[in-house]
Amino acid sequence: MIPSSTYRIQFSADTTFADGVELLPYLDTLGAGALYASPLLESGAGSNHGYDVVDPTRVSGERGGEEGRRALVAAVRERGLGFLLDIVPNHVGVDVPQANPWWRDVLAHGRQSRYAGYFDIDWAEPILLPVLGAEPTADDEEKVIASEVTLSDDRTELHYYERAFPVAPGTGDEGGPVEVHARQHYRLTSWKRGAAELTYRRFFDISTLAAVRVEDPEVFAAAHAEVLRWVEAGEVDGLRVDHPDGLSDPGGYARRLRAAIGPDRWLLVEKILGVGEELPASWPVDGTSGYEALREICGVFVDPDGAGLLTQLAAEHTGRKENAHTVEHTARREVADTILAAEVRRIAALVAELQESHLAATTLQESHLAATDAATADADGGPPTESVRQAVAELLCGFPVYRSYLPEGRSALDTAVSVAIAHRPDLADIVRAISAAMLAAPDGQLATRVQETSGMIMAKGVEDTAFYRYNRFVALNEVGGDPDRFGVSLAEFHDRSCGRVAGRPDTMTTLSTHDTKRSEDVRARLAVLAEIPGEWAPRLRRWAARHPLPDGSLDLLAWQSLVGAWPISAERLAAYLGKAAKEAKVVTSHVDPNPDVDATIAAWPEQVFGEPETVAEIEEFVAHIDTHGRSNALGQKLLQIAGPGVPDVYQGTELFEYSLVDPDNRRAVDWTLRRELLGRLDDGWLPEFGGTDVDPPGAAKLLVTSRALRLRRARPELFAGYRPLPAEGAAAAHVVAFARSPSLVAVATRLPVRLAAAGGWRDTLLPLPDGATGWTDVLSGAAVSGSAPHLAQVLFRYPVALLVRAD
């Protein structure tokens, strides 16, 4: 069931199952081993991603319906390809209640709904639905309801513009919208209340995605019945589980899912591992979706010597000298105090409840804070509400990784306790008490809530805030990355690769996904800046002086993004910078937008593009680094496809593809161009290697991708082990090479600018496995002579080579 590789397709109303059928001949010819499909269940209307499933009991109608799905499966099988499916167990879309039968029934019947237990709802209060364009006060909300909410003609629904909400049976017969609304199991409230007062668990801070209690066997069965039907029918070979860290018991979920699909199906989880973190040993899964490999592969092309000047440039330009971890902790605290305040307060309430339990009798009740801060204590004499909330927030922000999985992952909790106490020693007693309660009842509500929420804090505070603030070198600001670690050494790269072969040989590896902050080729081009910080710094200063943005850190992000994604339209860049600025939450935000700042940012790309001198300088600089960036990009691609794990190719990235964060990375792919170029390659054409002026469409990357994928599919036995191959000679540090077996070697150039400046490969040799001869580069078709060839010979045509020994 484990394919040689996968090719990810984002299905939507614009890329239907029928379109997928038409693409399969190309994907097969490319060398893909399996189709990797985005979520296929019914999702919100117009969804271009599918992660907002509204009905898990049926396939998406927009994407082609059941008939279209069956035709796609049949075409996949006819081609002999595998089928990997992305599933979303953590949440469902509730933006449009009438589209989600479970949610609509809960709104209509409250706790008496047959689906009430499917969601994680605090029934002490009505379900708060933060949809009103009102200020978060009772008076203003009532005014909006009175003036803008209407009853349907049959009085079975309340309407707020395009939204419709069910009226509970027997409650709509009398009165106007205000009176009928007051009788419901829900309350329409200001959109601003979602952050602090929400009464149901959600996906991160998105109130339109309600969490589902798949830890309950009944809910698990209902949520997975349709997908498991496909698996049972032999139509799906593997599953990729979205966001397992949001679940109350990820390990238990993985074990239940494994039991349901059987021991032979491929099972992956979208677990974002910290540097050095491993998947819990108790999870019966084959691996992750590959972000840890992304960090390692991209990082080995980053020059660590560039850190000093780029750090100095960032400090001078922003007026702040700070490290990434400081920025991250600050951002996490802001997130805990604002957009995820509801989750923090819910945990704090649990802590307060535990005061009276036997579990906490010798911890929280004896806290000296109950005496020293009595002025803010609850009426029942418990710990101070604000102190408990602060302690919870600090603990959540102290985790070094997304979360723990008690009793596994105890060290992550211990670190969180230490970090929290270091930041707030005055809260030490409460923090330790919370930890003690979690350890005493690892399956209890407190442990569950803390662990569910710490991952939310990490994702929103780091990936979606700090990664837009700390812009020293944005190629490092990637999902699963650590911006404080400037590059990956050859030793670390090989060590991680050996570990992957030994521990998780069937894990996925990736370079680009629908969630990455920028595409692999943008990162590859930006990696060149780490080699030439002295050339980059004056240009950034000059351009930023001509066209300043409202924040210095946004300057750094904007100019790196512009150079990395060039050529890019003003419209695309404006959309990206608008999102980035709001995510950073420094001068504007989604929750508290600054219209003047937003307008300035939106107008900035047109202003830059309208100034010929700056545009000419940008074009000149990109041309200067483009070939080196393409060298890095080919190196990344080869190391990923030839390396340990199962490589995934994200749609369109077999050619050079310069995209930024979603939705930019979900734009339409030019399949016609790719088919035409692949046909030319198969007719014997070998594209020249170079920048856009030499190889405009980037056919060299398609050559590397197709030849490596095909070899991997045709000769899987060649890709069985891992052995680092050190070069010898003056330029040995500029090559990364490994053998997957005695008969296959991958070779890639790294740090190409410094290599060229030093005079190229010169006398550098690459001793091949076992002193064997008779090697051929499957990329260029050239024979390689000797058992220790000069790298100038091996890499004479392309900066990469994939050598196979004749058997």
mmCIF file of C-alpha atoms in Angstrom, residues 305-601:
data_model
loop_
_atom_site.group_PDB
_atom_site.id
_atom_site.type_symbol
_atom_site.label_atom_id
_atom_site.label_comp_id
_atom_site.label_asym_id
_atom_site.label_seq_id
_atom_site.Cartn_x
_atom_site.Cartn_y
_atom_site.Cartn_z
ATOM 1 C CA ASP A 305 27.713 32.517 7.599
ATOM 2 C CA GLY A 306 25.039 34.936 6.419
ATOM 3 C CA ALA A 307 23.351 35.050 9.813
ATOM 4 C CA GLY A 308 25.468 37.846 11.272
ATOM 5 C CA LEU A 309 24.931 40.495 8.600
ATOM 6 C CA LEU A 310 21.258 39.656 8.115
ATOM 7 C CA THR A 311 20.689 39.848 11.862
ATOM 8 C CA GLN A 312 22.405 43.239 11.944
ATOM 9 C CA LEU A 313 20.363 44.455 8.973
ATOM 10 C CA ALA A 314 17.102 43.462 10.647
ATOM 11 C CA ALA A 315 18.063 45.104 13.926
ATOM 12 C CA GLU A 316 19.080 48.350 12.215
ATOM 13 C CA HIS A 317 16.001 48.488 10.034
ATOM 14 C CA THR A 318 13.463 47.737 12.759
ATOM 15 C CA GLY A 319 15.283 49.463 15.602
ATOM 16 C CA ARG A 320 14.994 46.292 17.664
ATOM 17 C CA LYS A 321 17.534 43.602 18.442
ATOM 18 C CA GLU A 322 15.657 40.487 19.439
ATOM 19 C CA ASN A 323 15.875 36.773 18.861
ATOM 20 C CA ALA A 324 13.183 34.606 17.334
ATOM 21 C CA HIS A 325 12.192 32.890 20.567
ATOM 22 C CA THR A 326 11.552 36.218 22.302
ATOM 23 C CA VAL A 327 9.329 37.319 19.434
ATOM 24 C CA GLU A 328 7.562 33.970 19.483
ATOM 25 C CA HIS A 329 6.819 34.055 23.202
ATOM 26 C CA THR A 330 5.497 37.616 22.994
ATOM 27 C CA ALA A 331 3.271 36.651 20.081
ATOM 28 C CA ARG A 332 1.990 33.567 21.845
ATOM 29 C CA ARG A 333 1.044 35.591 24.911
ATOM 30 C CA GLU A 334 -0.791 38.105 22.742
ATOM 31 C CA VAL A 335 -2.715 35.308 21.073
ATOM 32 C CA ALA A 336 -3.546 33.738 24.449
ATOM 33 C CA ASP A 337 -4.816 37.070 25.721
ATOM 34 C CA THR A 338 -6.838 38.003 22.618
ATOM 35 C CA ILE A 339 -8.010 35.696 19.842
ATOM 36 C CA LEU A 340 -7.785 32.531 21.982
ATOM 37 C CA ALA A 341 -8.870 34.111 25.258
ATOM 38 C CA ALA A 342 -12.034 31.986 25.340
ATOM 39 C CA GLU A 343 -9.994 28.791 25.388
ATOM 40 C CA VAL A 344 -7.690 30.122 28.120
ATOM 41 C CA ARG A 345 -10.615 31.170 30.294
ATOM 42 C CA ARG A 346 -12.249 27.787 29.867
ATOM 43 C CA ILE A 347 -9.116 26.096 31.194
ATOM 44 C CA ALA A 348 -8.859 28.604 34.050
ATOM 45 C CA ALA A 349 -12.416 27.738 35.033
ATOM 46 C CA LEU A 350 -11.463 24.057 35.149
ATOM 47 C CA VAL A 351 -8.530 24.872 37.410
ATOM 48 C CA ALA A 352 -10.828 26.750 39.748
ATOM 49 C CA GLU A 353 -13.245 23.816 39.832
ATOM 50 C CA LEU A 354 -10.427 21.465 40.767
ATOM 51 C CA GLN A 355 -9.850 23.445 43.929
ATOM 52 C CA GLU A 356 -12.613 21.602 45.663
ATOM 53 C CA SER A 357 -11.738 18.168 44.338
ATOM 54 C CA HIS A 358 -9.667 15.579 46.111
ATOM 55 C CA LEU A 359 -7.180 15.730 43.234
ATOM 56 C CA ALA A 360 -6.163 19.307 44.013
ATOM 57 C CA ALA A 361 -6.668 19.302 47.772
ATOM 58 C CA THR A 362 -2.982 19.603 48.561
ATOM 59 C CA THR A 363 -2.034 21.867 45.693
ATOM 60 C CA LEU A 364 -4.290 24.703 44.626
ATOM 61 C CA GLN A 365 -6.035 25.108 47.979
ATOM 62 C CA GLU A 366 -2.709 25.582 49.734
ATOM 63 C CA SER A 367 -1.403 28.086 47.204
ATOM 64 C CA HIS A 368 -0.081 31.148 48.959
ATOM 65 C CA LEU A 369 -1.708 33.221 46.245
ATOM 66 C CA ALA A 370 -5.115 32.527 47.759
ATOM 67 C CA ALA A 371 -3.989 34.529 50.756
ATOM 68 C CA THR A 372 -1.695 37.111 49.224
ATOM 69 C CA ASP A 373 -4.011 38.109 46.413
ATOM 70 C CA ALA A 374 -7.315 37.821 48.244
ATOM 71 C CA ALA A 375 -8.477 41.134 46.888
ATOM 72 C CA THR A 376 -9.164 39.526 43.523
ATOM 73 C CA ALA A 377 -10.216 36.124 44.815
ATOM 74 C CA ASP A 378 -13.508 34.540 43.849
ATOM 75 C CA ALA A 379 -16.327 34.768 46.344
ATOM 76 C CA ASP A 380 -15.806 31.152 47.371
ATOM 77 C CA GLY A 381 -12.269 31.901 48.538
ATOM 78 C CA GLY A 382 -10.551 30.058 45.668
ATOM 79 C CA PRO A 383 -7.439 31.164 43.783
ATOM 80 C CA PRO A 384 -7.603 34.585 42.171
ATOM 81 C CA THR A 385 -9.350 34.341 38.816
ATOM 82 C CA GLU A 386 -6.900 36.612 37.011
ATOM 83 C CA SER A 387 -3.873 34.911 38.555
ATOM 84 C CA VAL A 388 -5.155 31.530 37.442
ATOM 85 C CA ARG A 389 -5.849 32.848 33.951
ATOM 86 C CA GLN A 390 -2.363 34.325 33.750
ATOM 87 C CA ALA A 391 -0.824 31.066 34.963
ATOM 88 C CA VAL A 392 -2.743 29.066 32.380
ATOM 89 C CA ALA A 393 -1.667 31.450 29.618
ATOM 90 C CA GLU A 394 1.993 31.278 30.647
ATOM 91 C CA LEU A 395 1.906 27.496 30.804
ATOM 92 C CA LEU A 396 0.345 27.249 27.339
ATOM 93 C CA CYS A 397 2.995 29.573 25.945
ATOM 94 C CA GLY A 398 5.865 27.608 27.443
ATOM 95 C CA PHE A 399 5.585 24.390 25.457
ATOM 96 C CA PRO A 400 8.668 23.837 23.276
ATOM 97 C CA VAL A 401 6.563 21.822 20.808
ATOM 98 C CA TYR A 402 2.904 21.858 19.845
ATOM 99 C CA ARG A 403 1.751 19.720 22.753
ATOM 100 C CA SER A 404 2.304 16.729 24.986
ATOM 101 C CA TYR A 405 0.294 13.491 24.930
ATOM 102 C CA LEU A 406 0.287 12.498 28.562
ATOM 103 C CA PRO A 407 1.533 10.221 29.838
ATOM 104 C CA GLU A 408 3.776 10.494 26.757
ATOM 105 C CA GLY A 409 5.576 13.766 26.176
ATOM 106 C CA ARG A 410 6.073 14.512 29.866
ATOM 107 C CA SER A 411 9.281 16.402 29.081
ATOM 108 C CA ALA A 412 7.364 18.940 26.992
ATOM 109 C CA LEU A 413 5.071 19.691 29.937
ATOM 110 C CA ASP A 414 8.031 19.946 32.309
ATOM 111 C CA THR A 415 9.693 22.436 29.965
ATOM 112 C CA ALA A 416 6.482 24.446 29.746
ATOM 113 C CA VAL A 417 6.354 24.631 33.538
ATOM 114 C CA SER A 418 9.959 25.844 33.723
ATOM 115 C CA VAL A 419 9.453 28.446 30.999
ATOM 116 C CA ALA A 420 6.238 29.704 32.570
ATOM 117 C CA ILE A 421 7.863 30.080 35.992
ATOM 118 C CA ALA A 422 10.888 31.808 34.469
ATOM 119 C CA HIS A 423 8.596 34.417 32.930
ATOM 120 C CA ARG A 424 6.284 34.731 35.929
ATOM 121 C CA PRO A 425 7.889 33.444 39.157
ATOM 122 C CA ASP A 426 4.979 34.933 41.093
ATOM 123 C CA LEU A 427 2.719 32.327 39.492
ATOM 124 C CA ALA A 428 4.966 29.347 40.258
ATOM 125 C CA ASP A 429 2.646 27.685 42.767
ATOM 126 C CA ILE A 430 -0.372 27.744 40.469
ATOM 127 C CA VAL A 431 1.641 26.611 37.449
ATOM 128 C CA ARG A 432 3.078 23.667 39.380
ATOM 129 C CA ALA A 433 -0.367 22.836 40.718
ATOM 130 C CA ILE A 434 -1.834 22.740 37.206
ATOM 131 C CA SER A 435 0.970 20.466 36.067
ATOM 132 C CA ALA A 436 0.507 18.176 39.080
ATOM 133 C CA ALA A 437 -3.212 17.902 38.382
ATOM 134 C CA MET A 438 -2.527 17.057 34.724
ATOM 135 C CA LEU A 439 -0.028 14.354 35.638
ATOM 136 C CA ALA A 440 -2.323 12.887 38.249
ATOM 137 C CA ALA A 441 -5.163 12.586 35.725
ATOM 138 C CA PRO A 442 -3.614 12.491 32.221
ATOM 139 C CA ASP A 443 -6.990 11.559 30.722
ATOM 140 C CA GLY A 444 -8.872 14.181 32.714
ATOM 141 C CA GLN A 445 -10.513 17.313 31.416
ATOM 142 C CA LEU A 446 -7.746 19.656 32.540
ATOM 143 C CA ALA A 447 -4.973 17.709 30.834
ATOM 144 C CA THR A 448 -7.102 17.326 27.725
ATOM 145 C CA ARG A 449 -7.915 21.048 27.482
ATOM 146 C CA VAL A 450 -4.378 22.212 28.108
ATOM 147 C CA GLN A 451 -2.927 19.850 25.520
ATOM 148 C CA GLU A 452 -5.572 20.679 22.904
ATOM 149 C CA THR A 453 -4.992 24.374 23.406
ATOM 150 C CA SER A 454 -1.186 24.519 23.562
ATOM 151 C CA GLY A 455 -1.060 23.484 19.916
ATOM 152 C CA MET A 456 -3.516 26.235 19.021
ATOM 153 C CA ILE A 457 -1.353 28.779 20.822
ATOM 154 C CA MET A 458 1.741 27.519 18.999
ATOM 155 C CA ALA A 459 0.115 27.591 15.560
ATOM 156 C CA LYS A 460 -1.523 30.990 15.903
ATOM 157 C CA GLY A 461 1.234 32.593 17.963
ATOM 158 C CA VAL A 462 4.246 31.307 16.049
ATOM 159 C CA GLU A 463 3.283 30.276 12.523
ATOM 160 C CA ASP A 464 0.552 32.867 12.061
ATOM 161 C CA THR A 465 2.019 35.776 14.046
ATOM 162 C CA ALA A 466 5.732 35.569 14.869
ATOM 163 C CA PHE A 467 6.583 34.232 11.405
ATOM 164 C CA TYR A 468 5.199 37.504 10.023
ATOM 165 C CA ARG A 469 7.040 39.660 12.573
ATOM 166 C CA TYR A 470 10.521 38.176 12.785
ATOM 167 C CA ASN A 471 11.640 38.801 9.226
ATOM 168 C CA ARG A 472 15.411 38.624 9.422
ATOM 169 C CA PHE A 473 15.450 35.890 6.779
ATOM 170 C CA VAL A 474 11.999 34.668 5.818
ATOM 171 C CA ALA A 475 13.131 31.507 4.031
ATOM 172 C CA LEU A 476 13.396 30.029 7.551
ATOM 173 C CA ASN A 477 9.900 31.161 8.584
ATOM 174 C CA GLU A 478 8.161 27.992 7.497
ATOM 175 C CA VAL A 479 5.766 25.465 8.972
ATOM 176 C CA GLY A 480 7.888 23.122 11.082
ATOM 177 C CA GLY A 481 10.816 25.538 10.939
ATOM 178 C CA ASP A 482 12.815 27.378 13.566
ATOM 179 C CA PRO A 483 13.971 30.851 12.424
ATOM 180 C CA ASP A 484 16.567 30.923 15.197
ATOM 181 C CA ARG A 485 18.419 27.994 13.587
ATOM 182 C CA PHE A 486 20.170 29.518 10.594
ATOM 183 C CA GLY A 487 20.501 26.636 8.168
ATOM 184 C CA VAL A 488 21.191 22.915 8.497
ATOM 185 C CA SER A 489 24.699 21.498 8.460
ATOM 186 C CA LEU A 490 25.704 18.554 6.301
ATOM 187 C CA ALA A 491 26.180 16.484 9.434
ATOM 188 C CA GLU A 492 22.686 17.264 10.717
ATOM 189 C CA PHE A 493 21.141 16.639 7.310
ATOM 190 C CA HIS A 494 22.706 13.203 7.017
ATOM 191 C CA ASP A 495 21.907 12.350 10.618
ATOM 192 C CA ARG A 496 18.221 13.176 10.137
ATOM 193 C CA SER A 497 18.099 11.227 6.880
ATOM 194 C CA CYS A 498 19.633 8.147 8.500
ATOM 195 C CA GLY A 499 17.121 8.441 11.309
ATOM 196 C CA ARG A 500 14.253 8.567 8.830
ATOM 197 C CA VAL A 501 15.370 5.343 7.167
ATOM 198 C CA ALA A 502 15.710 3.608 10.517
ATOM 199 C CA GLY A 503 12.624 4.975 12.243
ATOM 200 C CA ARG A 504 9.962 6.025 9.734
ATOM 201 C CA PRO A 505 10.957 4.837 6.234
ATOM 202 C CA ASP A 506 7.388 5.232 4.947
ATOM 203 C CA THR A 507 6.813 8.775 6.186
ATOM 204 C CA MET A 508 5.959 11.443 3.636
ATOM 205 C CA THR A 509 8.433 14.165 2.680
ATOM 206 C CA THR A 510 7.466 17.480 1.159
ATOM 207 C CA LEU A 511 8.826 20.809 -0.045
ATOM 208 C CA SER A 512 5.598 22.691 -0.784
ATOM 209 C CA THR A 513 2.023 22.239 0.436
ATOM 210 C CA HIS A 514 -1.250 24.130 0.436
ATOM 211 C CA ASP A 515 -0.197 25.450 3.875
ATOM 212 C CA THR A 516 3.435 26.498 3.365
ATOM 213 C CA LYS A 517 4.241 30.180 3.791
ATOM 214 C CA ARG A 518 6.014 30.291 0.431
ATOM 215 C CA SER A 519 6.827 27.762 -2.246
ATOM 216 C CA GLU A 520 10.004 25.719 -2.367
ATOM 217 C CA ASP A 521 11.377 27.784 -5.257
ATOM 218 C CA VAL A 522 10.862 31.077 -3.434
ATOM 219 C CA ARG A 523 12.809 29.667 -0.496
ATOM 220 C CA ALA A 524 15.499 28.357 -2.837
ATOM 221 C CA ARG A 525 15.991 31.788 -4.384
ATOM 222 C CA LEU A 526 15.952 33.531 -1.029
ATOM 223 C CA ALA A 527 18.628 31.118 0.205
ATOM 224 C CA VAL A 528 21.017 32.923 -2.134
ATOM 225 C CA LEU A 529 20.653 36.065 0.007
ATOM 226 C CA ALA A 530 22.323 34.221 2.893
ATOM 227 C CA GLU A 531 25.403 33.888 0.684
ATOM 228 C CA ILE A 532 25.468 37.555 -0.329
ATOM 229 C CA PRO A 533 24.111 39.575 2.611
ATOM 230 C CA GLY A 534 26.563 42.343 1.781
ATOM 231 C CA GLU A 535 24.928 42.780 -1.625
ATOM 232 C CA TRP A 536 21.390 42.438 -0.339
ATOM 233 C CA ALA A 537 21.551 44.881 2.575
ATOM 234 C CA PRO A 538 22.262 48.103 0.622
ATOM 235 C CA ARG A 539 19.568 47.294 -1.908
ATOM 236 C CA LEU A 540 16.965 46.728 0.763
ATOM 237 C CA ARG A 541 17.931 49.962 2.517
ATOM 238 C CA ARG A 542 17.754 51.917 -0.730
ATOM 239 C CA TRP A 543 14.448 50.474 -1.864
ATOM 240 C CA ALA A 544 12.830 50.779 1.565
ATOM 241 C CA ALA A 545 13.899 54.430 1.765
ATOM 242 C CA ARG A 546 12.199 55.125 -1.564
ATOM 243 C CA HIS A 547 9.062 53.141 -0.754
ATOM 244 C CA PRO A 548 8.612 52.783 3.010
ATOM 245 C CA LEU A 549 5.850 50.715 4.560
ATOM 246 C CA PRO A 550 4.186 51.499 7.907
ATOM 247 C CA ASP A 551 6.419 49.068 9.808
ATOM 248 C CA GLY A 552 10.103 48.207 9.502
ATOM 249 C CA SER A 553 9.589 44.470 9.894
ATOM 250 C CA LEU A 554 6.995 44.595 7.122
ATOM 251 C CA ASP A 555 9.628 46.283 4.936
ATOM 252 C CA LEU A 556 11.903 43.284 5.436
ATOM 253 C CA LEU A 557 9.129 40.842 4.601
ATOM 254 C CA ALA A 558 7.877 42.798 1.594
ATOM 255 C CA TRP A 559 11.197 43.171 -0.195
ATOM 256 C CA GLN A 560 12.232 39.561 0.423
ATOM 257 C CA SER A 561 8.846 38.383 -0.823
ATOM 258 C CA LEU A 562 9.045 40.623 -3.871
ATOM 259 C CA VAL A 563 12.504 39.370 -4.841
ATOM 260 C CA GLY A 564 11.674 35.755 -3.970
ATOM 261 C CA ALA A 565 8.475 35.613 -6.036
ATOM 262 C CA TRP A 566 9.524 37.916 -8.904
ATOM 263 C CA PRO A 567 7.922 38.366 -11.385
ATOM 264 C CA ILE A 568 4.715 38.869 -9.411
ATOM 265 C CA SER A 569 1.699 41.038 -10.171
ATOM 266 C CA ALA A 570 0.818 44.026 -8.027
ATOM 267 C CA GLU A 571 -2.532 42.423 -7.296
ATOM 268 C CA ARG A 572 -0.980 39.208 -5.944
ATOM 269 C CA LEU A 573 1.598 41.101 -3.898
ATOM 270 C CA ALA A 574 -0.986 43.468 -2.436
ATOM 271 C CA ALA A 575 -3.186 40.560 -1.361
ATOM 272 C CA TYR A 576 -0.232 38.810 0.245
ATOM 273 C CA LEU A 577 1.053 41.866 2.115
ATOM 274 C CA GLY A 578 -2.440 42.718 3.316
ATOM 275 C CA LYS A 579 -2.794 39.259 4.818
ATOM 276 C CA ALA A 580 0.767 39.252 6.188
ATOM 277 C CA ALA A 581 0.329 42.603 7.933
ATOM 278 C CA LYS A 582 -2.903 41.480 9.561
ATOM 279 C CA GLU A 583 -1.336 38.217 10.683
ATOM 280 C CA ALA A 584 1.602 40.102 12.205
ATOM 281 C CA LYS A 585 -0.854 42.191 14.258
ATOM 282 C CA VAL A 586 1.614 45.073 14.645
ATOM 283 C CA VAL A 587 0.109 47.986 12.697
ATOM 284 C CA THR A 588 -3.199 46.360 11.713
ATOM 285 C CA SER A 589 -4.981 43.056 12.285
ATOM 286 C CA HIS A 590 -8.019 41.032 11.314
ATOM 287 C CA VAL A 591 -9.729 41.812 14.616
ATOM 288 C CA ASP A 592 -8.704 45.479 14.863
ATOM 289 C CA PRO A 593 -8.028 46.719 11.328
ATOM 290 C CA ASN A 594 -6.456 50.112 10.675
ATOM 291 C CA PRO A 595 -8.084 51.405 7.473
ATOM 292 C CA ASP A 596 -5.348 53.963 6.750
ATOM 293 C CA VAL A 597 -2.574 51.398 7.171
ATOM 294 C CA ASP A 598 -4.498 48.840 5.125
ATOM 295 C CA ALA A 599 -4.916 51.362 2.302
ATOM 296 C CA THR A 600 -1.207 52.232 2.359
ATOM 297 C CA ILE A 601 -0.211 48.577 2.153
#
